[in-house]
Amino acid sequence: MAPLPDGFSYAEWNATYNALSFGIAAMGSATIFFWLQLPNVTKNYRTALTITGIVTLIATYHYIRIFNSWSEAFTVASKDGGDYTVQLTGAPFNDGYRYVDWLLTVPLLLIELILVMKLPQAETVSLSWKLGLASALMVALGYPGEIQEDLAVRWFWWCLSMIPFCYVVFTLAVGLAEATSKQPSPAAASLASAARYLTVLSWCTYPFVYMVKSVGLAGPAATMYEQVGYSLADVLAKAVFGVLIWALASEKSAIEESGKLMPK
């Protein structure tokens, strides 16, 4: 990764520090919640909910690593009761943890949505492979541009990563519409639709945050906006999305259980 720019204000440093801390808290608490809920859904949806917890667990680990790396890259001190000053220590800030995290969690996010929708087995396998590979390719193509300072190179890799990105977003927004309408209740269909569109909404945040350093912003402000933007998008795409997956699994479990209890 490129060295951090010098000249961070305390407010810029603190905003990033708090955003990363928020990421740890949100992902960690979500993991505990999802796994505690496993006994409350039927066997059909436990794999999806387990994967949901794995996603937030992986994210928790990487947010701890990013948070620690950020803390080690700076010294923050106040002299004689004055304002806090922020100085670089010379230690590297490793933001590459984000891309390792996305490479693991983004395909899993899509797979958990497909599993909880309970599509026919052949369609489940096909979609899982297609969306999983496309999302992994999207992340892999984005990383070379992220570590570049040359704007032309950043835009080149951004454009390449948008090809699989658009395929995944189109599949979520349009390709799964019919499967959503076939959910066993209006509440389940509404939750499946909300999960699809939340994924689309949160995913659309990432390309714009990626472009922060390509549209005239530079230095500490660009780094702050990038870190805060990615952190908020991650919480939406993983923790909040996971809550929708849990709600959908719970709704469908209740329907299946009530069907078994109905007299024949």
Coordinates of C-alpha atoms in Angstrom, one line a residue:
M1 CA 0.0 0.0 0.0
A2 CA 1.1 3.6 -0.6
P3 CA 2.4 5.5 2.5
L4 CA -0.2 7.5 4.4
P5 CA -0.2 11.2 3.6
D6 CA 1.0 13.5 6.4
G7 CA -1.0 16.3 7.9
F8 CA -4.0 14.5 9.5
S9 CA -6.1 16.6 11.8
Y10 CA -7.3 15.1 15.0
A11 CA -10.9 15.2 13.6
E12 CA -9.9 13.2 10.5
W13 CA -7.9 10.7 12.5
N14 CA -10.7 10.3 15.1
A15 CA -13.5 9.9 12.4
T16 CA -11.6 6.9 10.9
Y17 CA -10.7 5.5 14.3
N18 CA -14.4 5.6 15.4
A19 CA -15.6 4.2 12.1
L20 CA -13.3 1.2 12.4
S21 CA -14.3 0.7 16.0
F22 CA -18.0 0.8 15.0
G23 CA -17.2 -1.9 12.4
I24 CA -15.7 -4.2 15.0
A25 CA -18.7 -3.7 17.4
A26 CA -21.3 -4.2 14.6
M27 CA -19.7 -7.2 13.1
G28 CA -18.9 -8.9 16.4
S29 CA -22.3 -8.5 17.9
A30 CA -24.0 -9.6 14.7
T31 CA -21.9 -12.8 14.7
I32 CA -23.0 -13.7 18.2
F33 CA -26.7 -12.9 17.4
F34 CA -26.8 -15.0 14.2
W35 CA -25.2 -18.1 15.8
L36 CA -27.5 -17.8 18.9
Q37 CA -30.5 -17.9 16.5
L38 CA -29.5 -21.2 14.8
P39 CA -31.7 -23.4 17.1
N40 CA -34.7 -21.1 16.2
V41 CA -34.7 -21.8 12.5
T42 CA -35.4 -25.1 10.8
K43 CA -32.7 -27.3 9.4
N44 CA -33.3 -26.1 5.9
Y45 CA -32.0 -22.6 6.8
R46 CA -29.2 -23.3 9.3
T47 CA -26.5 -23.4 6.6
A48 CA -27.5 -20.0 5.4
L49 CA -27.5 -18.6 8.9
T50 CA -24.2 -20.3 9.7
I51 CA -22.6 -18.7 6.7
T52 CA -24.1 -15.3 7.7
G53 CA -22.3 -15.6 11.0
I54 CA -19.1 -16.7 9.3
V55 CA -19.2 -13.6 7.1
T56 CA -19.5 -11.2 10.1
L57 CA -16.8 -13.2 12.0
I58 CA -14.3 -12.9 9.1
A59 CA -15.2 -9.2 9.0
T60 CA -14.7 -8.8 12.7
Y61 CA -11.2 -10.3 12.5
H62 CA -10.2 -8.0 9.6
Y63 CA -11.7 -4.9 11.2
I64 CA -9.6 -5.6 14.3
R65 CA -6.5 -5.9 12.1
I66 CA -7.3 -2.7 10.2
F67 CA -8.1 -0.9 13.5
N68 CA -4.8 -2.0 15.1
S69 CA -2.9 -1.1 11.9
W70 CA -4.4 2.4 11.9
S71 CA -3.6 2.9 15.6
E72 CA 0.0 1.8 15.1
A73 CA 0.5 4.2 12.2
F74 CA 0.0 7.3 14.3
T75 CA 0.9 8.9 17.6
V76 CA -1.8 11.2 19.1
A77 CA -0.7 13.6 21.9
S78 CA -1.6 16.8 23.6
K79 CA 1.1 19.2 24.9
D80 CA 0.4 21.4 27.9
G81 CA -3.3 20.9 27.6
G82 CA -3.5 22.1 24.0
D83 CA -5.2 20.6 21.0
Y84 CA -4.3 17.0 20.1
T85 CA -1.7 16.7 17.4
V86 CA -1.5 13.7 15.0
Q87 CA 1.9 12.4 13.8
L88 CA 2.8 9.5 11.6
T89 CA 4.9 6.9 13.3
G90 CA 6.3 5.5 10.0
A91 CA 4.6 2.2 10.6
P92 CA 2.6 1.1 7.5
F93 CA -1.2 1.2 7.4
N94 CA -2.2 -2.0 5.8
D95 CA -5.6 -1.4 4.2
G96 CA -5.1 -4.6 2.1
Y97 CA -7.0 -6.4 4.8
R98 CA -10.2 -5.0 3.3
Y99 CA -9.6 -6.8 0.0
V100 CA -8.7 -10.1 1.7
D101 CA -12.0 -9.7 3.7
W102 CA -14.1 -8.9 0.6
L103 CA -12.5 -11.8 -1.4
L104 CA -13.7 -14.2 1.3
T105 CA -17.0 -12.6 2.4
V106 CA -18.6 -11.2 -0.8
P107 CA -19.1 -14.5 -2.5
L108 CA -20.4 -16.0 0.8
L109 CA -22.9 -13.1 1.1
L110 CA -24.4 -14.0 -2.2
I111 CA -24.4 -17.7 -1.5
E112 CA -26.3 -17.2 1.8
L113 CA -29.0 -15.2 0.0
I114 CA -29.4 -18.0 -2.6
L115 CA -29.5 -20.7 0.1
V116 CA -32.2 -18.9 2.2
M117 CA -34.4 -18.4 -0.9
K118 CA -34.5 -22.2 -1.2
L119 CA -34.4 -22.4 -5.0
P120 CA -34.3 -25.7 -6.9
Q121 CA -31.0 -27.5 -6.3
A122 CA -29.7 -27.2 -9.8
E123 CA -30.5 -23.4 -9.9
T124 CA -28.9 -23.0 -6.4
V125 CA -25.7 -24.6 -7.5
S126 CA -25.6 -22.7 -10.8
L127 CA -26.2 -19.3 -9.3
S128 CA -23.8 -19.9 -6.4
W129 CA -21.0 -20.6 -8.8
K130 CA -21.8 -17.8 -11.2
L131 CA -22.3 -15.1 -8.6
G132 CA -19.5 -16.3 -6.3
L133 CA -16.9 -16.3 -9.1
A134 CA -18.2 -13.0 -10.5
S135 CA -18.0 -11.3 -7.2
A136 CA -14.5 -12.7 -6.4
L137 CA -13.3 -11.5 -9.8
M138 CA -14.8 -8.0 -9.1
V139 CA -12.8 -7.8 -5.9
A140 CA -9.6 -9.1 -7.5
L141 CA -9.8 -6.6 -10.3
G142 CA -10.4 -3.7 -8.0
Y143 CA -7.3 -4.2 -5.8
P144 CA -4.6 -3.3 -8.4
G145 CA -6.3 0.1 -8.9
E146 CA -6.8 0.7 -5.1
I147 CA -3.0 0.6 -4.5
Q148 CA -2.2 3.0 -7.4
E149 CA -1.7 6.7 -7.2
D150 CA -1.8 7.2 -11.0
L151 CA -5.4 8.2 -11.8
A152 CA -5.4 6.7 -15.2
V153 CA -4.5 3.3 -13.8
R154 CA -7.1 3.6 -11.1
W155 CA -9.8 4.3 -13.6
F156 CA -8.7 1.4 -15.8
W157 CA -9.0 -1.1 -13.0
W158 CA -12.2 0.5 -11.8
C159 CA -13.8 0.0 -15.3
L160 CA -12.6 -3.6 -15.4
S161 CA -14.0 -4.4 -12.0
M162 CA -17.4 -2.9 -12.9
I163 CA -18.0 -5.6 -15.5
P164 CA -18.5 -8.4 -13.0
F165 CA -20.1 -5.9 -10.6
C166 CA -22.8 -5.0 -13.2
Y167 CA -23.5 -8.7 -13.8
V168 CA -24.0 -9.4 -10.1
V169 CA -26.2 -6.3 -9.6
F170 CA -28.3 -7.1 -12.6
T171 CA -28.8 -10.7 -11.4
L172 CA -29.8 -9.5 -7.9
A173 CA -32.2 -6.8 -9.2
V174 CA -33.7 -8.6 -12.2
G175 CA -32.6 -12.2 -12.3
L176 CA -34.0 -13.2 -8.9
A177 CA -37.3 -11.3 -9.2
E178 CA -39.3 -14.4 -10.2
A179 CA -37.8 -16.5 -7.4
T180 CA -38.7 -13.7 -4.9
S181 CA -42.3 -13.7 -6.1
K182 CA -42.5 -17.5 -5.4
Q183 CA -41.6 -17.2 -1.7
P184 CA -44.2 -18.9 0.6
S185 CA -45.8 -15.8 2.0
P186 CA -46.0 -12.1 1.3
A187 CA -43.8 -11.3 4.3
A188 CA -41.1 -13.8 3.0
A189 CA -41.3 -12.3 -0.4
S190 CA -41.0 -8.8 1.0
L191 CA -37.9 -9.8 3.1
A192 CA -36.3 -11.5 0.1
S193 CA -36.8 -8.4 -2.0
A194 CA -35.5 -6.2 0.8
A195 CA -32.3 -8.4 1.1
R196 CA -31.8 -8.2 -2.7
Y197 CA -32.2 -4.4 -2.9
L198 CA -30.2 -3.7 0.3
T199 CA -27.3 -5.7 -1.4
V200 CA -27.6 -3.6 -4.5
L201 CA -27.8 -0.3 -2.6
S202 CA -24.9 -1.1 -0.3
W203 CA -22.8 -2.4 -3.2
C204 CA -23.4 0.7 -5.2
T205 CA -21.7 2.6 -2.4
Y206 CA -18.3 0.9 -3.0
P207 CA -17.6 2.1 -6.5
F208 CA -18.2 5.7 -5.4
V209 CA -16.0 5.4 -2.4
Y210 CA -13.4 3.8 -4.6
M211 CA -13.5 6.9 -6.8
V212 CA -12.9 9.4 -4.0
K213 CA -9.2 9.5 -4.8
S214 CA -10.0 9.9 -8.5
V215 CA -12.2 13.0 -8.5
G216 CA -9.9 15.6 -7.1
L217 CA -9.7 14.6 -3.4
A218 CA -6.3 13.8 -2.0
G219 CA -4.4 13.7 1.2
P220 CA -5.8 13.0 4.7
A221 CA -9.4 14.0 3.7
A222 CA -9.5 11.5 0.9
T223 CA -8.2 8.7 3.2
M224 CA -10.8 9.6 5.9
Y225 CA -13.7 9.6 3.5
E226 CA -12.5 6.3 2.0
Q227 CA -12.2 4.5 5.4
V228 CA -15.4 5.9 6.8
G229 CA -17.3 5.1 3.6
Y230 CA -16.1 1.6 3.3
S231 CA -16.8 0.9 7.0
L232 CA -20.4 2.1 6.8
A233 CA -21.0 0.2 3.5
D234 CA -19.6 -3.0 5.1
V235 CA -21.9 -2.8 8.1
L236 CA -24.9 -2.4 5.7
A237 CA -23.7 -5.2 3.4
K238 CA -22.8 -7.7 6.1
A239 CA -24.5 -7.0 9.5
V240 CA -27.7 -5.4 8.4
F241 CA -28.0 -7.7 5.4
G242 CA -27.5 -10.7 7.8
V243 CA -30.4 -9.5 9.9
L244 CA -32.6 -9.7 6.9
I245 CA -31.3 -13.2 6.1
W246 CA -32.2 -14.2 9.7
A247 CA -35.6 -12.6 9.5
L248 CA -36.3 -14.4 6.2
A249 CA -35.1 -17.7 7.6
S250 CA -37.3 -17.2 10.7
E251 CA -40.4 -16.4 8.6
K252 CA -40.0 -19.4 6.4
S253 CA -39.2 -21.7 9.3
A254 CA -42.4 -20.5 11.0
I255 CA -44.4 -21.3 7.9
E256 CA -42.9 -24.7 7.5
E257 CA -43.4 -25.6 11.2
S258 CA -47.1 -24.4 11.1
G259 CA -47.6 -26.6 8.0
K260 CA -46.3 -29.7 9.8
L261 CA -48.6 -29.0 12.8
M262 CA -51.8 -28.5 10.7
P263 CA -54.1 -31.5 10.8
K264 CA -54.3 -33.5 7.6

